[in-house]
Amino acid sequence: MSTDVESRRRRSTESSEPLWDHDPKGRRCSSQCDRLCVAGAYLEIPDTPSPCTSQYFGHYTPKCLSAHRHSLHSRCTDDVWQEASIRTTIRADNEVEAHKLANNYRFGFRKWKSHVTERPIEDRSDVVKELYSDLNYIKHHSGSLVTVGNVIYVLLFGWWISLFYFLVSLLMFCTIAGIPYGKLCVQLSGYFLWPFGKALQKVSEKSCRLSTYVWLVLGYPLLAVVHFLAIFLSWMLVFTIPVSKMNVRTLSIILLMPPEEVIIRTVKKVILLCCYRAFNWYYYKFTVDGINVFAVNLLPLVIITLVIGYMDKDNYYVSSEAKFATAVSSIIPLSYYIGMGIASISAQSNFAVGAVVNATFGSITEMAFYITALLQGHRAGNKCYAEIVKSALTGTLLGCILFVPGICMIIGGCKHREQRFNSRSAGVSSALLFISIGGVFAPTLFSKAYGNFICEGCNNLPGNTTNPFLCNNCHYDLSENNRPLFLSHIEPLVYTISVLLPAAYLIGLIFTLKTHSHIYDIHTSDAHCHGADHGAVVHWSRSRAVVVLILATVMMAACADLSTEHIKPIISNSSVSQYFIGVTVLAMVPELPEIVNGIQFALQNNISLSLEVGSCIAVQVCMLQIPLLILFNAFYDVGFVLIFSDLHLWASIFSVILVNYIFMDGKSDYFQGTALVVVYLILLALYFFAPAPLGC
């Protein structure tokens, strides 16, 4: 370290407390350098945040934007970055939220981005406040109201809602007694054609009682159908939720008021409804009781899947292909609910309970599909199902090792240019990945070393003495067909590995959570408002989270059963290799919520958690899911043998070596992410053009 850096380091100890807390054994960067790093990494955080702010701050110190790269190199060298043991300081609204954030850094815990406690709306940004507004207030609006979203509103909703109001107004005029409501419908017809910048106001006048009865019998029911349809369509599109709110408020308040009390004019009096834009792209953040709106909207798909799957057994109304598509798609929201339940329970419990919950329910999504597929193949006497399960296992490994960190590096790198992560903590997951891959594929390597090389369909022309035989489908006898080798050597090896892998996982938990927890060095700051920890309102209590976990698990098993039941026409008639179906659709669809979490962490310059998302899943696949499948097969023989094809073997080994090479320097950018994604796509191309596996 240069002399000037040393002097600044000494001076920093006499100045104000640095924003980052380092391990005493590591070297300390200067206070000025620390402030530059924090300012670069957290542009949304004020320069001098008040200690009494209700918004939490997570100081994830291993990262620093390379936008300040040159200034940082003049103040603190790369050696300091690599050698210093950096403390992760977590600042949260309350103890429950702080516990959830700390769990994200612990080995064996699935990473969860969403909040598990309610956040006061008054402490949120103006963008978020607008998402949860009731459209009954006036805000300062600068700019034109003629936007692309508002024009799309007219094309999708405005014209037919306006038309129905006009038709209902004619009906009200014909009743004579309903003329006041007919006039109101004429006004609302023009309003809903272009409601932006206009306000529905309330005035104090009396109404006619007879016209109210006529309206409630003839007019209101018709418009209720129109508004319910508009509410449903606009809510399902998510980004048009303001249109849904506008229709809800009209149906529940405005149409039940006397017509004389509702006027449309410029803003002066009490506001009933005021909307400026129909589209808002930030509605992807919108939550209902802590549940993301996309997960809420996909929940009816689960019900539809179960109804058509178990009611239409003979595929009379819906084809098997459509049932398979809906069953696989239903896994996405159920995976989200399971993840939310796990995070809620872990945040409200000690780390031991959290580790058990993550180890059990964290793999329930994949295990439900694997077991139902193996049972389906066993009942049908088709070994192709076991090969599809192996393809899905390998696809999950490849996706979590290559695609998940790769896409996070690309998206995070485009925003932050260069991101840093704690290479030492990442090394724990990397070491376990090496152990996992070695253990999982050890029986395959053993079979290749000692198995019989056999060929099928060998032909020899009569009188041929010099030319070689023409053989097809040459391969090692890697299954139980070679009974002496399998029973005496391979099967005991498989059972031994199924014991060693969970033991290594348990040792990893003890290592990172107890004996060597300083590797992560998670510190919960006390710099929050007095009383901020009191009165924290969780979205899901522990009892509610347990109920949701159980219900989601049952529905997950049902959807997995339907997907495996209706996959047969796809694997039988499709021109695409069964390998490809397993490593893509069946492997990655259940992991979509995890991929979204990883991307959100990367956008917040927290690439460490983005990388841990994929590593955590990959380690659980090898050290928990595969041993559980072996245990299940030992008690109920469904033909699952832990011997993989050559393509699975070499693709997995190459991927682990590549990702560990890229992670060595503790830095990431979009180029490294592109390399991982390109390799992943190359491997997918290999699977796409690969011949069908044996038994398919």
XYZ file of C-alpha atoms in Angstrom:
696
model
C 0.000 0.000 0.000
C 1.357 3.390 -0.937
C 2.410 5.910 1.722
C -0.402 8.363 1.035
C -3.002 5.620 1.294
C -1.513 4.551 4.629
C -1.638 8.098 5.920
C -5.236 8.510 4.863
C -6.058 5.211 6.535
C -4.556 6.455 9.807
C -6.377 9.762 9.553
C -9.684 7.999 8.953
C -9.482 6.345 12.363
C -9.432 9.776 13.963
C -12.287 11.173 11.897
C -15.950 10.232 11.862
C -17.014 6.585 11.947
C -16.732 5.005 8.504
C -19.823 3.769 6.720
C -18.341 0.296 6.396
C -17.279 -1.886 9.306
C -14.347 -4.172 8.590
C -13.058 -7.220 10.324
C -10.282 -6.343 12.777
C -7.911 -8.719 11.047
C -8.362 -7.108 7.664
C -6.940 -3.887 6.422
C -9.102 -0.792 6.503
C -9.813 1.362 3.497
C -9.917 5.094 3.980
C -13.121 6.741 5.083
C -13.137 8.829 1.940
C -12.858 5.733 -0.225
C -15.699 4.081 1.644
C -17.961 7.040 1.138
C -17.219 7.077 -2.563
C -18.102 3.393 -2.839
C -21.354 3.767 -0.953
C -22.333 6.844 -2.915
C -21.689 5.019 -6.163
C -23.469 1.858 -5.185
C -26.530 3.489 -3.645
C -27.529 6.448 -5.699
C -31.028 6.348 -4.235
C -29.832 6.764 -0.647
C -29.362 10.308 0.632
C -25.810 11.461 1.272
C -26.480 11.971 4.958
C -29.402 9.778 5.931
C -31.106 10.514 9.176
C -30.758 7.817 11.805
C -34.466 8.133 12.402
C -35.614 7.184 8.922
C -38.066 4.347 8.578
C -36.615 3.163 5.305
C -34.071 0.405 5.750
C -30.627 0.559 4.210
C -28.581 -2.526 3.342
C -24.889 -1.724 3.094
C -23.626 -4.632 1.049
C -20.008 -3.698 1.197
C -18.270 -6.125 -1.178
C -19.560 -4.178 -4.171
C -18.683 -0.836 -5.627
C -19.657 0.759 -8.903
C -16.894 0.950 -11.450
C -18.223 4.340 -12.459
C -15.862 5.529 -9.715
C -13.226 3.018 -10.696
C -10.443 5.442 -11.523
C -10.987 7.552 -8.433
C -11.070 4.439 -6.303
C -7.799 3.171 -7.703
C -6.177 6.394 -6.655
C -7.455 6.019 -3.090
C -7.629 2.337 -2.385
C -5.884 -0.505 -4.128
C -7.288 -3.813 -5.277
C -5.330 -5.554 -2.539
C -7.510 -3.841 0.038
C -10.620 -5.064 -1.730
C -9.411 -8.626 -1.822
C -7.759 -8.931 1.594
C -10.151 -6.990 3.786
C -12.859 -8.984 5.497
C -15.815 -6.663 4.941
C -18.786 -6.487 7.235
C -22.287 -6.548 5.778
C -24.324 -3.982 7.691
C -28.071 -4.431 7.497
C -30.441 -1.619 8.407
C -34.128 -2.441 8.343
C -37.456 -1.073 9.486
C -37.875 -3.766 12.114
C -36.352 -6.896 13.558
C -38.354 -9.272 11.369
C -37.250 -7.567 8.168
C -33.642 -7.476 9.389
C -33.825 -11.207 10.098
C -35.104 -11.847 6.575
C -32.271 -9.797 5.062
C -29.709 -11.636 7.173
C -31.119 -14.993 6.052
C -30.461 -14.005 2.451
C -26.732 -14.128 3.197
C -26.799 -17.469 4.986
C -25.911 -20.692 3.258
C -28.853 -23.029 2.700
C -31.462 -20.244 2.770
C -33.259 -19.381 -0.425
C -32.923 -15.701 -1.282
C -36.102 -13.601 -1.119
C -36.386 -10.037 -2.336
C -39.930 -9.013 -1.362
C -40.747 -7.601 2.064
C -42.362 -9.863 4.635
C -43.656 -6.927 6.716
C -45.849 -4.003 5.846
C -44.159 -0.713 5.017
C -45.875 2.581 5.926
C -47.133 4.178 2.742
C -46.155 7.641 3.966
C -42.501 6.576 3.948
C -42.588 5.293 0.377
C -41.576 7.194 -2.735
C -44.056 9.245 -4.755
C -44.029 6.598 -7.490
C -45.105 3.889 -5.036
C -47.674 6.160 -3.399
C -49.308 6.636 -6.798
C -49.562 2.874 -7.257
C -51.697 2.529 -4.127
C -53.777 5.688 -4.557
C -57.570 5.564 -4.934
C -57.615 8.129 -7.766
C -59.506 10.570 -5.573
C -56.948 13.342 -5.261
C -55.486 16.012 -7.480
C -51.793 16.070 -8.244
C -49.653 18.455 -10.172
C -49.369 17.139 -13.708
C -46.996 18.670 -16.214
C -46.897 17.568 -19.804
C -49.391 16.376 -22.359
C -52.172 13.944 -21.467
C -51.994 12.459 -24.961
C -49.635 9.574 -24.257
C -49.231 6.160 -25.833
C -50.809 4.492 -22.798
C -53.836 6.772 -22.846
C -54.369 6.192 -26.570
C -54.154 2.439 -25.990
C -56.784 2.851 -23.271
C -59.185 4.356 -25.813
C -58.601 1.454 -28.184
C -58.863 -1.288 -25.548
C -61.462 0.067 -23.129
C -62.684 3.594 -23.703
C -64.775 3.208 -26.850
C -66.896 0.229 -25.765
C -67.421 1.460 -22.184
C -68.538 4.820 -23.626
C -70.833 3.037 -26.094
C -72.540 1.018 -23.356
C -73.105 4.155 -21.290
C -74.712 5.814 -24.277
C -77.029 2.819 -24.848
C -78.006 2.736 -21.172
C -78.720 6.473 -21.328
C -81.208 5.839 -24.167
C -82.883 3.175 -22.011
C -83.142 5.597 -19.088
C -84.638 8.310 -21.296
C -87.287 5.846 -22.512
C -88.427 5.190 -18.929
C -89.158 8.904 -18.373
C -88.629 8.450 -14.618
C -84.964 7.628 -15.205
C -84.190 10.795 -17.176
C -81.839 12.161 -14.437
C -79.756 8.999 -14.652
C -79.915 9.152 -18.441
C -78.283 12.563 -18.305
C -75.630 11.196 -15.960
C -74.922 8.307 -18.365
C -74.477 10.749 -21.238
C -71.906 12.657 -19.205
C -70.135 9.474 -18.142
C -70.138 8.266 -21.742
C -67.991 11.214 -22.703
C -65.942 10.879 -19.546
C -64.954 7.233 -20.045
C -64.068 7.852 -23.666
C -61.274 10.167 -22.454
C -61.196 10.491 -18.637
C -57.713 11.939 -18.325
C -57.400 15.295 -16.627
C -61.110 15.400 -15.816
C -62.591 15.064 -12.334
C -65.879 13.672 -11.066
C -67.016 15.895 -8.213
C -69.724 15.761 -5.591
C -72.261 18.507 -4.975
C -74.977 18.683 -2.306
C -78.362 18.251 -3.985
C -81.395 16.025 -3.492
C -82.467 13.274 -5.872
C -85.735 11.749 -7.012
C -86.591 8.488 -5.224
C -88.586 6.934 -8.103
C -85.728 7.396 -10.568
C -83.410 5.612 -8.153
C -85.557 2.466 -8.242
C -85.717 2.548 -12.036
C -81.936 2.978 -12.186
C -81.171 0.124 -9.798
C -83.465 -2.252 -11.709
C -82.647 -1.386 -15.328
C -79.484 0.686 -15.620
C -77.087 -0.287 -12.866
C -77.068 -4.104 -13.509
C -76.161 -3.603 -17.175
C -73.327 -1.228 -16.389
C -72.150 -3.506 -13.559
C -71.485 -6.242 -16.130
C -69.573 -3.767 -18.298
C -67.454 -2.537 -15.399
C -66.746 -6.040 -14.087
C -65.444 -7.006 -17.511
C -63.283 -3.875 -17.678
C -62.008 -4.486 -14.131
C -61.013 -8.058 -14.931
C -59.266 -7.265 -18.210
C -57.388 -4.230 -16.925
C -56.323 -6.016 -13.727
C -54.969 -9.035 -15.605
C -52.883 -6.753 -17.827
C -51.257 -5.398 -14.593
C -49.905 -2.203 -16.164
C -53.478 -0.957 -16.704
C -54.471 -1.319 -13.045
C -55.348 2.425 -12.933
C -58.188 1.586 -15.340
C -59.306 -1.164 -12.974
C -59.271 1.253 -10.026
C -61.265 3.796 -12.026
C -63.945 1.216 -12.848
C -64.085 -0.101 -9.276
C -64.598 3.379 -7.871
C -67.248 4.161 -10.469
C -69.156 0.954 -9.798
C -68.968 1.060 -6.005
C -69.437 4.796 -5.366
C -70.379 6.992 -8.306
C -73.139 4.873 -9.865
C -74.786 4.465 -6.441
C -75.002 8.215 -5.856
C -77.903 10.417 -6.871
C -77.210 11.789 -10.369
C -77.622 15.389 -9.236
C -74.645 15.035 -6.884
C -72.191 14.033 -9.635
C -70.721 16.578 -12.026
C -67.796 16.557 -14.441
C -65.766 19.756 -14.581
C -62.480 21.302 -13.625
C -61.244 20.616 -10.108
C -62.795 22.803 -7.400
C -64.740 20.738 -4.873
C -64.719 17.275 -3.296
C -63.146 14.815 -5.739
C -64.784 11.458 -6.439
C -62.554 10.294 -9.291
C -59.606 11.798 -11.135
C -57.234 9.936 -13.450
C -54.304 11.219 -15.492
C -52.953 8.111 -17.194
C -54.213 4.610 -17.926
C -50.810 2.884 -18.041
C -48.138 2.802 -15.377
C -45.125 0.547 -15.947
C -44.257 0.551 -12.251
C -47.263 -1.624 -11.470
C -45.031 -4.670 -11.699
C -44.141 -3.679 -8.099
C -47.782 -3.660 -6.976
C -48.602 -6.103 -4.194
C -51.793 -7.373 -2.589
C -51.193 -8.290 1.059
C -47.506 -8.643 0.279
C -48.122 -10.862 -2.778
C -46.931 -9.620 -6.149
C -49.769 -8.822 -8.525
C -48.513 -11.303 -11.152
C -48.721 -14.136 -8.603
C -52.234 -12.984 -7.683
C -53.351 -12.940 -11.313
C -51.890 -16.383 -12.030
C -53.656 -18.011 -9.085
C -56.939 -18.530 -11.060
C -54.861 -20.443 -13.614
C -54.107 -23.017 -10.905
C -57.815 -23.499 -10.210
C -58.595 -23.796 -13.920
C -55.794 -26.339 -14.342
C -57.092 -28.527 -11.529
C -60.693 -28.330 -12.775
C -60.020 -29.200 -16.406
C -57.356 -31.717 -15.469
C -59.463 -33.841 -13.130
C -62.936 -33.194 -14.569
C -62.085 -33.766 -18.241
C -60.290 -37.098 -17.904
C -60.900 -38.151 -21.509
C -59.605 -34.886 -23.016
C -63.039 -34.288 -24.537
C -62.970 -30.511 -24.134
C -59.259 -29.735 -23.709
C -56.324 -31.492 -25.365
C -53.451 -33.085 -23.468
C -51.033 -30.499 -24.836
C -53.118 -27.633 -23.455
C -53.439 -29.351 -20.078
C -49.684 -29.864 -19.935
C -49.076 -26.186 -20.732
C -51.490 -24.959 -18.048
C -50.143 -27.434 -15.470
C -46.536 -26.337 -16.027
C -47.535 -22.657 -15.982
C -49.396 -23.174 -12.711
C -46.141 -24.175 -11.064
C -44.907 -20.555 -11.362
C -47.361 -18.895 -8.923
C -47.256 -21.892 -6.590
C -43.453 -21.617 -6.441
C -43.873 -17.953 -5.509
C -46.311 -18.744 -2.674
C -44.004 -21.458 -1.355
C -41.062 -19.042 -1.455
C -43.062 -16.348 0.329
C -44.122 -18.819 3.000
C -40.549 -20.014 3.551
C -39.253 -16.441 3.848
C -42.041 -15.476 6.267
C -41.439 -18.427 8.573
C -37.652 -18.045 8.467
C -37.847 -14.326 9.247
C -39.976 -14.979 12.348
C -37.959 -17.961 13.621
C -34.411 -18.753 14.664
C -31.852 -19.858 12.118
C -32.214 -23.565 12.982
C -35.937 -23.572 12.192
C -35.276 -21.500 9.096
C -32.628 -23.951 7.888
C -35.002 -26.900 8.345
C -37.851 -25.132 6.553
C -35.575 -24.143 3.654
C -34.164 -27.658 3.363
C -37.623 -29.281 3.303
C -39.989 -26.915 1.514
C -37.207 -25.316 -0.536
C -37.044 -28.412 -2.734
C -40.727 -29.330 -2.652
C -41.478 -27.830 -6.073
C -38.939 -29.921 -7.947
C -39.470 -33.041 -5.829
C -43.207 -33.013 -6.541
C -42.560 -33.177 -10.265
C -39.728 -35.709 -10.083
C -41.617 -38.194 -7.921
C -44.870 -37.959 -9.899
C -42.945 -38.408 -13.162
C -41.149 -41.484 -11.834
C -44.442 -42.938 -10.583
C -46.095 -42.238 -13.928
C -43.263 -43.955 -15.796
C -43.334 -46.912 -13.407
C -47.082 -47.405 -13.925
C -46.715 -47.122 -17.695
C -43.578 -49.284 -17.816
C -41.807 -46.496 -19.726
C -38.194 -45.709 -18.892
C -38.402 -42.442 -20.802
C -39.856 -40.722 -17.733
C -36.740 -41.528 -15.700
C -34.586 -40.055 -18.465
C -36.714 -36.911 -18.484
C -36.246 -36.591 -14.723
C -32.482 -36.841 -15.169
C -32.673 -34.228 -17.931
C -34.656 -31.933 -15.643
C -32.104 -32.400 -12.854
C -29.246 -31.602 -15.216
C -31.170 -28.687 -16.712
C -31.696 -27.200 -13.258
C -27.964 -27.500 -12.578
C -26.985 -25.909 -15.889
C -29.561 -23.150 -15.550
C -28.559 -22.277 -11.995
C -24.833 -22.487 -12.721
C -24.799 -20.661 -16.068
C -28.045 -18.912 -16.948
C -29.120 -17.428 -13.600
C -25.762 -15.768 -12.750
C -25.229 -14.916 -16.411
C -28.501 -13.047 -16.909
C -28.041 -11.291 -13.554
C -24.540 -10.171 -14.564
C -25.830 -8.858 -17.886
C -28.744 -6.881 -16.452
C -26.806 -5.684 -13.401
C -23.747 -4.878 -15.515
C -25.743 -2.757 -17.951
C -26.839 -0.554 -15.056
C -23.751 -0.585 -12.827
C -20.964 -1.348 -15.329
C -18.855 -3.396 -12.884
C -20.012 -5.095 -9.713
C -18.010 -6.698 -6.911
C -18.876 -9.561 -4.613
C -17.333 -11.338 -1.653
C -15.293 -14.040 -3.375
C -14.591 -15.771 -0.053
C -18.232 -16.365 0.769
C -18.870 -17.358 -2.842
C -16.057 -19.870 -2.470
C -18.101 -21.862 0.056
C -20.851 -22.451 -2.511
C -18.257 -23.136 -5.207
C -16.541 -25.787 -3.101
C -19.867 -27.464 -2.341
C -20.735 -27.356 -6.049
C -17.526 -29.224 -6.862
C -18.313 -31.801 -4.184
C -21.904 -32.079 -5.408
C -21.064 -32.599 -9.069
C -18.323 -35.060 -8.201
C -20.640 -37.072 -5.994
C -23.626 -37.056 -8.335
C -21.658 -38.162 -11.391
C -19.315 -40.595 -9.587
C -21.520 -43.641 -10.387
C -21.561 -42.616 -14.049
C -17.759 -42.404 -14.176
C -17.523 -45.699 -12.301
C -19.814 -47.393 -14.821
C -17.762 -46.071 -17.714
C -14.604 -47.453 -16.172
C -15.964 -50.923 -15.416
C -19.109 -51.281 -17.538
C -19.470 -53.327 -20.727
C -19.359 -51.519 -24.064
C -22.207 -52.964 -26.127
C -23.658 -52.272 -29.556
C -27.031 -53.044 -31.029
C -27.929 -53.807 -34.605
C -24.469 -54.843 -35.856
C -24.446 -55.988 -39.499
C -21.792 -57.720 -41.553
C -22.073 -58.295 -45.286
C -21.540 -61.884 -46.478
C -17.964 -62.547 -47.412
C -16.726 -59.388 -45.671
C -13.341 -60.062 -44.094
C -11.647 -56.668 -44.203
C -14.287 -53.968 -43.689
C -15.469 -53.207 -40.152
C -18.868 -54.133 -38.769
C -21.697 -51.643 -39.143
C -23.214 -51.128 -35.687
C -25.870 -48.817 -34.290
C -26.503 -47.470 -30.785
C -23.160 -48.320 -29.234
C -22.964 -47.412 -25.561
C -21.776 -48.519 -22.162
C -24.091 -50.801 -20.261
C -24.769 -48.241 -17.563
C -27.962 -49.646 -16.077
C -29.116 -52.546 -13.985
C -29.029 -54.766 -17.082
C -25.462 -55.641 -16.098
C -26.645 -57.229 -12.858
C -23.323 -58.341 -11.303
C -21.755 -54.918 -11.742
C -24.883 -53.092 -10.684
C -25.744 -55.117 -7.572
C -22.237 -55.603 -6.264
C -20.632 -52.275 -7.053
C -22.817 -49.493 -8.498
C -25.816 -49.778 -6.175
C -23.723 -49.706 -2.961
C -21.800 -46.754 -4.394
C -25.047 -44.886 -5.077
C -26.305 -45.474 -1.527
C -22.984 -44.363 -0.089
C -23.093 -41.131 -2.069
C -26.712 -40.539 -1.030
C -25.492 -40.486 2.573
C -22.334 -38.457 2.033
C -23.955 -35.628 0.064
C -26.544 -34.663 2.746
C -23.787 -34.984 5.357
C -21.663 -32.512 3.388
C -24.688 -30.188 3.186
C -25.140 -30.393 6.965
C -21.453 -29.659 7.511
C -21.792 -26.652 5.218
C -24.662 -25.370 7.352
C -22.663 -25.759 10.554
C -19.591 -24.177 8.951
C -21.365 -21.062 7.668
C -24.004 -20.594 10.366
C -22.029 -21.443 13.495
C -18.273 -22.021 13.463
C -17.261 -19.685 10.606
C -20.134 -17.230 10.399
C -17.586 -14.392 10.242
C -17.118 -15.193 6.548
C -20.411 -13.422 5.920
C -19.965 -11.061 8.899
C -23.592 -9.966 8.980
C -24.160 -7.055 11.333
C -27.546 -5.553 12.157
C -27.199 -1.851 12.738
C -28.852 -0.136 15.693
C -29.110 3.136 13.773
C -32.849 3.242 13.299
C -35.707 5.134 14.818
C -36.589 4.547 18.410
C -39.479 2.140 18.475
C -39.069 1.090 14.855
C -38.841 -2.532 15.943
C -42.109 -2.334 17.825
C -45.419 -2.925 16.129
C -44.035 -4.553 12.983
C -46.964 -5.931 11.000
C -46.031 -9.044 9.040
C -47.903 -9.864 5.862
C -48.116 -13.533 6.812
C -47.980 -14.795 10.376
C -46.249 -18.101 11.031
C -49.548 -19.980 11.244
C -50.801 -18.428 8.023
C -47.500 -19.148 6.279
C -47.694 -22.803 7.357
C -51.243 -23.089 5.987
C -50.196 -21.486 2.701
C -47.192 -23.806 2.458
C -49.357 -26.884 2.967
C -52.032 -25.779 0.487
C -49.460 -24.720 -2.108
C -47.617 -28.028 -1.690
C -50.813 -30.041 -2.207
C -51.739 -28.043 -5.301
C -48.150 -28.298 -6.528
C -48.314 -32.073 -6.292
C -51.623 -32.079 -8.175
C -50.262 -29.838 -10.946
C -47.101 -31.947 -11.177
C -49.247 -35.065 -11.490
C -51.246 -33.479 -14.315
C -48.116 -32.309 -16.117
C -46.548 -35.782 -16.055
C -49.844 -37.406 -17.019
C -50.205 -35.252 -20.128
C -46.566 -35.073 -21.174
C -46.724 -38.417 -22.992
C -48.154 -37.029 -26.286
C -45.468 -34.351 -26.280
C -42.528 -36.694 -25.787
C -44.013 -39.245 -28.198
C -45.018 -37.028 -31.108
C -42.723 -34.032 -30.777
C -39.824 -33.612 -33.186
C -37.828 -31.961 -30.401
C -35.492 -34.152 -28.374
C -36.779 -35.291 -25.004
C -33.469 -34.079 -23.601
C -34.333 -30.531 -24.651
C -37.811 -30.628 -23.105
C -36.350 -31.789 -19.807
C -33.471 -29.294 -19.557
C -35.602 -26.278 -20.529
C -39.316 -26.337 -19.751
C -39.346 -28.837 -16.904
C -36.139 -27.548 -15.335
C -36.399 -23.755 -15.564
C -40.119 -22.972 -15.274
C -40.239 -23.771 -11.511
C -37.208 -21.511 -10.999
C -38.705 -18.379 -12.598
C -39.478 -16.679 -9.233
C -35.866 -17.285 -8.174
C -34.579 -15.808 -11.437
C -36.684 -12.684 -10.872
C -35.272 -12.358 -7.347
C -31.740 -12.633 -8.686
C -32.344 -9.950 -11.307
C -33.803 -7.591 -8.712
C -30.762 -8.078 -6.478
C -28.460 -7.354 -9.431
C -30.324 -4.153 -10.291
C -29.761 -2.988 -6.705
C -26.011 -3.613 -7.133
C -26.165 -6.635 -4.845
C -24.598 -9.136 -7.213
C -23.468 -11.334 -4.299
C -27.034 -12.416 -3.610
C -27.734 -12.793 -7.338
C -24.931 -15.319 -7.620
C -25.987 -17.080 -4.438
C -29.515 -17.567 -5.826
C -28.317 -20.009 -8.476
C -25.649 -21.635 -6.307
C -28.125 -22.315 -3.510
C -30.541 -24.103 -5.850
C -27.775 -26.095 -7.548
C -26.361 -27.267 -4.221
C -29.809 -28.289 -2.981
C -30.433 -30.255 -6.199
C -27.268 -32.307 -5.746
C -27.103 -32.616 -1.975
C -30.793 -32.916 -1.078
C -33.061 -33.640 -4.030
C -31.039 -36.406 -5.657
C -30.404 -38.242 -2.328
C -34.130 -37.995 -1.597
C -34.919 -39.529 -4.982
C -32.481 -42.358 -4.247
C -34.119 -42.881 -0.850
C -37.571 -42.900 -2.448
C -36.426 -45.416 -5.054
C -34.976 -47.640 -2.296
C -38.361 -47.919 -0.568
C -40.457 -47.965 -3.757
C -38.559 -49.093 -6.827
C -39.541 -46.793 -9.694
C -36.463 -47.499 -11.824
C -34.436 -44.411 -10.937
C -30.718 -45.172 -11.340
C -28.133 -42.491 -10.644
C -26.321 -42.963 -13.955
C -26.429 -40.122 -16.457
C -25.702 -39.916 -20.164
C -22.410 -38.584 -21.509
C -24.050 -35.319 -22.516
C -25.267 -34.648 -18.962
C -21.913 -35.624 -17.493
C -19.611 -33.427 -19.534
C -22.003 -30.472 -19.748
C -22.259 -30.299 -15.953
C -18.543 -30.723 -15.307
C -17.605 -28.100 -17.891
C -20.178 -25.642 -16.496
C -18.868 -25.913 -12.927
C -15.264 -25.401 -14.044
C -16.218 -22.405 -16.184
C -18.280 -20.616 -13.541
C -15.597 -21.063 -10.880
C -13.003 -19.621 -13.244
C -15.151 -16.552 -13.872
C -15.882 -16.036 -10.174
C -12.242 -16.086 -9.086
C -11.533 -12.340 -9.240
C -14.586 -11.266 -7.236
C -15.780 -8.955 -10.031
C -18.552 -9.214 -12.587
C -19.684 -7.286 -15.644
C -22.022 -7.802 -18.559
C -19.283 -9.411 -20.695
C -18.750 -12.220 -18.199
C -22.505 -12.676 -17.966
C -22.751 -12.837 -21.750
C -20.092 -15.561 -21.798
C -22.086 -17.673 -19.336
C -25.360 -17.213 -21.209
C -23.746 -18.007 -24.579
C -22.276 -21.225 -23.193
C -25.696 -22.088 -21.775
C -27.320 -21.525 -25.176
C -24.651 -23.663 -26.866
C -25.423 -26.504 -24.475
C -29.137 -26.084 -25.175
C -28.373 -26.403 -28.888
C -26.572 -29.673 -28.164
C -29.634 -30.966 -26.340
C -31.971 -29.739 -29.077
C -30.216 -31.716 -31.806
C -29.350 -34.728 -29.621
C -30.989 -38.077 -30.463
C -33.715 -39.346 -28.187
C -32.435 -41.022 -24.994
C -32.698 -44.749 -24.491
C -36.226 -45.826 -23.647
C -37.896 -42.901 -25.445
